[in-house]
Coordinates of C-alpha atoms and ligand atoms in Angstrom, one line a residue:
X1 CA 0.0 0.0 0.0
X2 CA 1.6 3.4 -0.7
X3 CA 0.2 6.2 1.9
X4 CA 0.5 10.2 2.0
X5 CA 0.0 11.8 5.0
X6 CA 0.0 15.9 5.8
X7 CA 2.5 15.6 3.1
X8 CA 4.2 19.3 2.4
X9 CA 6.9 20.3 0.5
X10 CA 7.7 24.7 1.0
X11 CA 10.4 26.6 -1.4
X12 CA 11.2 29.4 0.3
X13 CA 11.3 32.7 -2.6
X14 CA 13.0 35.6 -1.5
X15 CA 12.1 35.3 2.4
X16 CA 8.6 34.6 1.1
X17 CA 7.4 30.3 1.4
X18 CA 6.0 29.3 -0.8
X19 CA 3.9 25.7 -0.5
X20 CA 4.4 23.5 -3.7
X21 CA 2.8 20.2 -2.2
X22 CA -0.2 20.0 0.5
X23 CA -1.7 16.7 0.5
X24 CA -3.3 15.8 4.4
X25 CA -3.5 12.2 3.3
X26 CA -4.4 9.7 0.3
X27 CA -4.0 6.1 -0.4
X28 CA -3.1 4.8 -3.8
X29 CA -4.7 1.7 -5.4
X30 CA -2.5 -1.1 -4.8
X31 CA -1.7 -2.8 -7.7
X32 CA -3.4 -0.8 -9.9
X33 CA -2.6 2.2 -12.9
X34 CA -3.1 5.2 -10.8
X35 CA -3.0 8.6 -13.1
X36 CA -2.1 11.9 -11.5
X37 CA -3.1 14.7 -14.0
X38 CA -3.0 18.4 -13.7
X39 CA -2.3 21.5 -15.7
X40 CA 1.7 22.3 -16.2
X41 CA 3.1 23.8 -12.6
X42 CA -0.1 21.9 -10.2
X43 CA 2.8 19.5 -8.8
X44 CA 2.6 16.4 -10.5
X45 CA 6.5 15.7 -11.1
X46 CA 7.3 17.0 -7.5
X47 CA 4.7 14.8 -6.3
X48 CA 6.7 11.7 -8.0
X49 CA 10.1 12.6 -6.5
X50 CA 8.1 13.2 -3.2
X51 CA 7.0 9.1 -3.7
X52 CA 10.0 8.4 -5.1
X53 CA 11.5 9.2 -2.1
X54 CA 14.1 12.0 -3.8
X55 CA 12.9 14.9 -2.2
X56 CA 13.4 16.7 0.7
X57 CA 10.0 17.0 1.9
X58 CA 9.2 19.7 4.3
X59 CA 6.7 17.7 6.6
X60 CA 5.0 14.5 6.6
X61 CA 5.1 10.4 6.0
X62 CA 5.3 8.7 3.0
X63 CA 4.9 4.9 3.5
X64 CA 5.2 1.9 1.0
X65 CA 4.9 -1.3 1.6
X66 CA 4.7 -0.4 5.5
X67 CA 8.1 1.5 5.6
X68 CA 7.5 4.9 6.4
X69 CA 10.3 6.2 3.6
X70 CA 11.3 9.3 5.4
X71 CA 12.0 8.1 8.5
X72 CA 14.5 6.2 7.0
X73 CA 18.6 7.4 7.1
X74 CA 19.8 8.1 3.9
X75 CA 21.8 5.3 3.3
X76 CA 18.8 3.1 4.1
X77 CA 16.7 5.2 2.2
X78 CA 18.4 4.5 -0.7
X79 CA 18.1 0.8 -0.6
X80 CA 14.8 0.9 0.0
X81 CA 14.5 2.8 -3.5
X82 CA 16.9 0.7 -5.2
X83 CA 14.4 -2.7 -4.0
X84 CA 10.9 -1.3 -4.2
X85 CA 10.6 1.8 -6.9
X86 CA 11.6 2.3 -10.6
X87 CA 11.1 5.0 -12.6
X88 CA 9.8 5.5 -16.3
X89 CA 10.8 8.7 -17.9
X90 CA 9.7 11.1 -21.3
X91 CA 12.8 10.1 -22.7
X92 CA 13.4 6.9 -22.1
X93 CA 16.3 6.9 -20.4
X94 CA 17.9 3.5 -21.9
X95 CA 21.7 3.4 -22.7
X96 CA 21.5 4.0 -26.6
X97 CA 25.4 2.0 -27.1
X98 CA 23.7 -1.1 -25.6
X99 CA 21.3 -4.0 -26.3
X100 CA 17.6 -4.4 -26.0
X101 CA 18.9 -7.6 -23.4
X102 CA 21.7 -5.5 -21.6
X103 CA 19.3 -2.6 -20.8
X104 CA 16.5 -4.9 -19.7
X105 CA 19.1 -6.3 -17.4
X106 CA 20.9 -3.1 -16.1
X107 CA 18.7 -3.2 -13.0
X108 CA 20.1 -7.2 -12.3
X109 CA 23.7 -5.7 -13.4
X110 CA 23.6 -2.7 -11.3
X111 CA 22.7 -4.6 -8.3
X112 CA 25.9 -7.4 -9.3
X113 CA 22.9 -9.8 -9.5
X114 CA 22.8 -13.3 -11.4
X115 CA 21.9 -13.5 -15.1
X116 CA 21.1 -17.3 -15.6
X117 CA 19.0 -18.7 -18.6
X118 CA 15.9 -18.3 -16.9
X119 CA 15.8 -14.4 -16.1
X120 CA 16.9 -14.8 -20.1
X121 CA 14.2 -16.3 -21.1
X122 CA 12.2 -13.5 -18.8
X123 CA 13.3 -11.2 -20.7
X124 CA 12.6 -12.9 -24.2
X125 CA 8.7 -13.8 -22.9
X126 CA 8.2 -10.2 -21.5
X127 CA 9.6 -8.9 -25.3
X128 CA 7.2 -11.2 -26.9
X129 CA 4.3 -10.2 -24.8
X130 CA 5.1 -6.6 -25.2
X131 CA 4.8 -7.5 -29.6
X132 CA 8.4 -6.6 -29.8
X133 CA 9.7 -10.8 -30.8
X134 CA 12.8 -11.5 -30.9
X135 CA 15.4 -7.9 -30.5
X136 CA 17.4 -8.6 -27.6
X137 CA 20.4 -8.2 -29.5
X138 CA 19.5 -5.5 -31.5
X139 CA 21.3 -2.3 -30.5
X140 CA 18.9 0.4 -28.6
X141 CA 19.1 3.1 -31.1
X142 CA 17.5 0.8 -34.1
X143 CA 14.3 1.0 -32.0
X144 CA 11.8 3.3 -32.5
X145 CA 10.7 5.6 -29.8
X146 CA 7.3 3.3 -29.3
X147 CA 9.8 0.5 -29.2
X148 CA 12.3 1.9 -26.9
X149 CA 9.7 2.5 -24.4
X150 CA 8.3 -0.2 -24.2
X151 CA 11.9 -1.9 -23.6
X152 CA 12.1 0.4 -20.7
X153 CA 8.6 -0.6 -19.1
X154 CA 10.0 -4.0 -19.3
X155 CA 13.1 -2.9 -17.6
X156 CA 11.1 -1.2 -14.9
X157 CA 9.5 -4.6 -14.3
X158 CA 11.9 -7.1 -14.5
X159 CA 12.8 -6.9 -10.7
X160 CA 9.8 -6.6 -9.4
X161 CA 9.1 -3.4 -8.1
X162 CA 6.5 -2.7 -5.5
X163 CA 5.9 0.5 -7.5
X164 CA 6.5 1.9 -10.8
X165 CA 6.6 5.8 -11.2
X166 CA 6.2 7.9 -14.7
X167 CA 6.2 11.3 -15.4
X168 CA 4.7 11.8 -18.7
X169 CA 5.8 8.5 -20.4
X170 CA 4.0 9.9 -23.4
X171 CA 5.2 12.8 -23.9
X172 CA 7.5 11.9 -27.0
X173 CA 5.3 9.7 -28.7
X174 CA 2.5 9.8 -31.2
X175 CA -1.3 8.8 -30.6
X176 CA -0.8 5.1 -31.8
X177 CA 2.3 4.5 -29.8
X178 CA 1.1 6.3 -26.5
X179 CA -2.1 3.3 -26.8
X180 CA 0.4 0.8 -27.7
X181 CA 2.5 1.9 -24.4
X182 CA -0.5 1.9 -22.3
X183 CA -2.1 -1.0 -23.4
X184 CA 1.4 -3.0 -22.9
X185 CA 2.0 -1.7 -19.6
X186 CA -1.3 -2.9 -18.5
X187 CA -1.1 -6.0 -20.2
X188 CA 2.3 -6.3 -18.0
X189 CA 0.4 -5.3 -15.2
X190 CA -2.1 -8.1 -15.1
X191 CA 0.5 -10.9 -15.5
X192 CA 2.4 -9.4 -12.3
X193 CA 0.3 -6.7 -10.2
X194 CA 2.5 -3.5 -9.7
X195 CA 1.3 -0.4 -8.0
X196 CA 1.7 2.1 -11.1
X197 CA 1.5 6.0 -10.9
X198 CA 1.7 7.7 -13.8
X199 CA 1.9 12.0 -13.8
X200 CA 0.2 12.5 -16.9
X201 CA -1.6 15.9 -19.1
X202 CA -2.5 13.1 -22.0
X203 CA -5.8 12.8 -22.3
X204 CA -5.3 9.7 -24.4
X205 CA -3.1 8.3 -20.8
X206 CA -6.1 9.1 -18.7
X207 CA -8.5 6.8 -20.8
X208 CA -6.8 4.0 -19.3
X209 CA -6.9 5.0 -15.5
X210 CA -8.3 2.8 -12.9
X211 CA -7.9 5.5 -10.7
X212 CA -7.9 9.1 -11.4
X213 CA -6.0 11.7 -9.6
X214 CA -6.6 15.0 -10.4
X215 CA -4.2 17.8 -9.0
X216 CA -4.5 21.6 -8.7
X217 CA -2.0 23.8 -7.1
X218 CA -0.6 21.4 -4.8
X219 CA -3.6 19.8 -4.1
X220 CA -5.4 16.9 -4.3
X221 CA -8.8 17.7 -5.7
X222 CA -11.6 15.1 -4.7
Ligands
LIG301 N1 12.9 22.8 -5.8 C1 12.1 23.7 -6.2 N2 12.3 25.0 -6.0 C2 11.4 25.9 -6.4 N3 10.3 25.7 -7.0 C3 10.0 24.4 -7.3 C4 10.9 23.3 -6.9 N4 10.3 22.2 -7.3 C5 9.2 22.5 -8.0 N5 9.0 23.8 -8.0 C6 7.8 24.5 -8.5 O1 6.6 23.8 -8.1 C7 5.6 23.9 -9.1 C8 5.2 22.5 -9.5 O2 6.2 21.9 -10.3 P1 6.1 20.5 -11.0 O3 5.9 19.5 -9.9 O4 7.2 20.3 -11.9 O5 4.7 20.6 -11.8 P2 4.1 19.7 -12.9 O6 4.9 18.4 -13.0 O7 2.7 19.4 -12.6 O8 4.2 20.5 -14.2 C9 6.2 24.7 -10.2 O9 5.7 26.0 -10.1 C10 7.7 24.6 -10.0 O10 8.3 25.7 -10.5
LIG302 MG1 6.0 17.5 -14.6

């Protein structure tokens, strides 16, 4: 379960504060595609770091999976990241001199984990269910954008993450890819249950919400 409560974060401007975040409390639906939208500027990115545990909130809990993230020391904190949350950027973010299989498996290389023939085939199933076949060795930068994100949701998966954050994962792609991405992540999503939270202005994104989280100023609106 991933719980807010009188979350705020304060910039200070001049020697004026100024509040960016003030959420008293709200529960995401576990396991579920949870999408955050709001105009440009309402909070939505700072709202992912805030999850993500990356920034410096100014008062508060934020607690996944039972571990409140912020009471954790730094060091400990950034374990905790490192074994529960991945991320999913606008651009991608995959290493463009690699292989579809190599930056799949950067999370298992990162973390000096095993690579036997099984988390192979993982990866090979997870490409075919994602309609990409057979491109593990193909290098990054002969995919096309549609392609390459899709690779990354895949990447964001492969360890299983207790939650999966994306700030506009659309953004560089075109109608047909942005259904494509959706309908792949969810298809993902059924065959393992992830808590996904996706900051989103795309309309076309918000279709696909099973819960909608709309944010002004700050604010959670209900
Ligand atoms: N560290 C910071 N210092 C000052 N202002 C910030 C900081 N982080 C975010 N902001 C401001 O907070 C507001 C919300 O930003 P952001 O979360 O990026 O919105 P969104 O992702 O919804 O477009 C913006 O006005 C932004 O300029
Ligand atoms: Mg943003």
């Amino acid at each position: 379960m991933i719980k807010i409560a009188d979350l705020t974060f304060n910039v200070l401007e001049g020697n004026k504060k100024r509040q960016i975040l003030n959420i008293p409390n709200y529960v995401f639906d576990e396991g579920k595609i949870n999408v955050i939208c709001g105009p440009s500027g309402s909070g939505k990115t700072t709202l992912l770091y805030a999850l993500g545990g990356i920034l410096e909130i100014s008062s508060g809990t934020v607690t996944i999976s039972g571990t409140s993230v912020y009471s954790l020391k730094q060091q400990e904190r950034d374990h905790f990241r490192m074994k529960h949350i991945s991320m999913i950027y606008q651009n991608f973010n995959l290493f463009s001199f690699m292989t579809v299989e190599e930056n799949i498996l950067a999370p298992y290389f990162i973390r000096g984990l095993k690579v036997d023939q099984k988390v192979k085939q993982k990866v090979a199933d997870y490409l075919k269910l994602m309609n990409l076949g057979k491109i593990q060795n193909k290098s990054i930068s002969a995919l096309s954008g549609g392609e390459q994100q899709r690779v990354a949701i895949i990447r964001s998966m492969i360890l299983k993450p207790s939650v999966i954050l994306c700030d506009e994962p659309t953004a560089s792609l075109d109608s047909e890819n942005t259904i494509r991405f959706m309908q792949s992540l969810i298809a993902l999503n059924n065959e393992k249950p992830t808590t996904v939270i996706i900051a989103t202005h795309d309309e076309k994104v918000m279709r696909f919400a099973e819960n909608k989280i709309q944010m002004v100023d700050g604010k959670i609106m209900k």
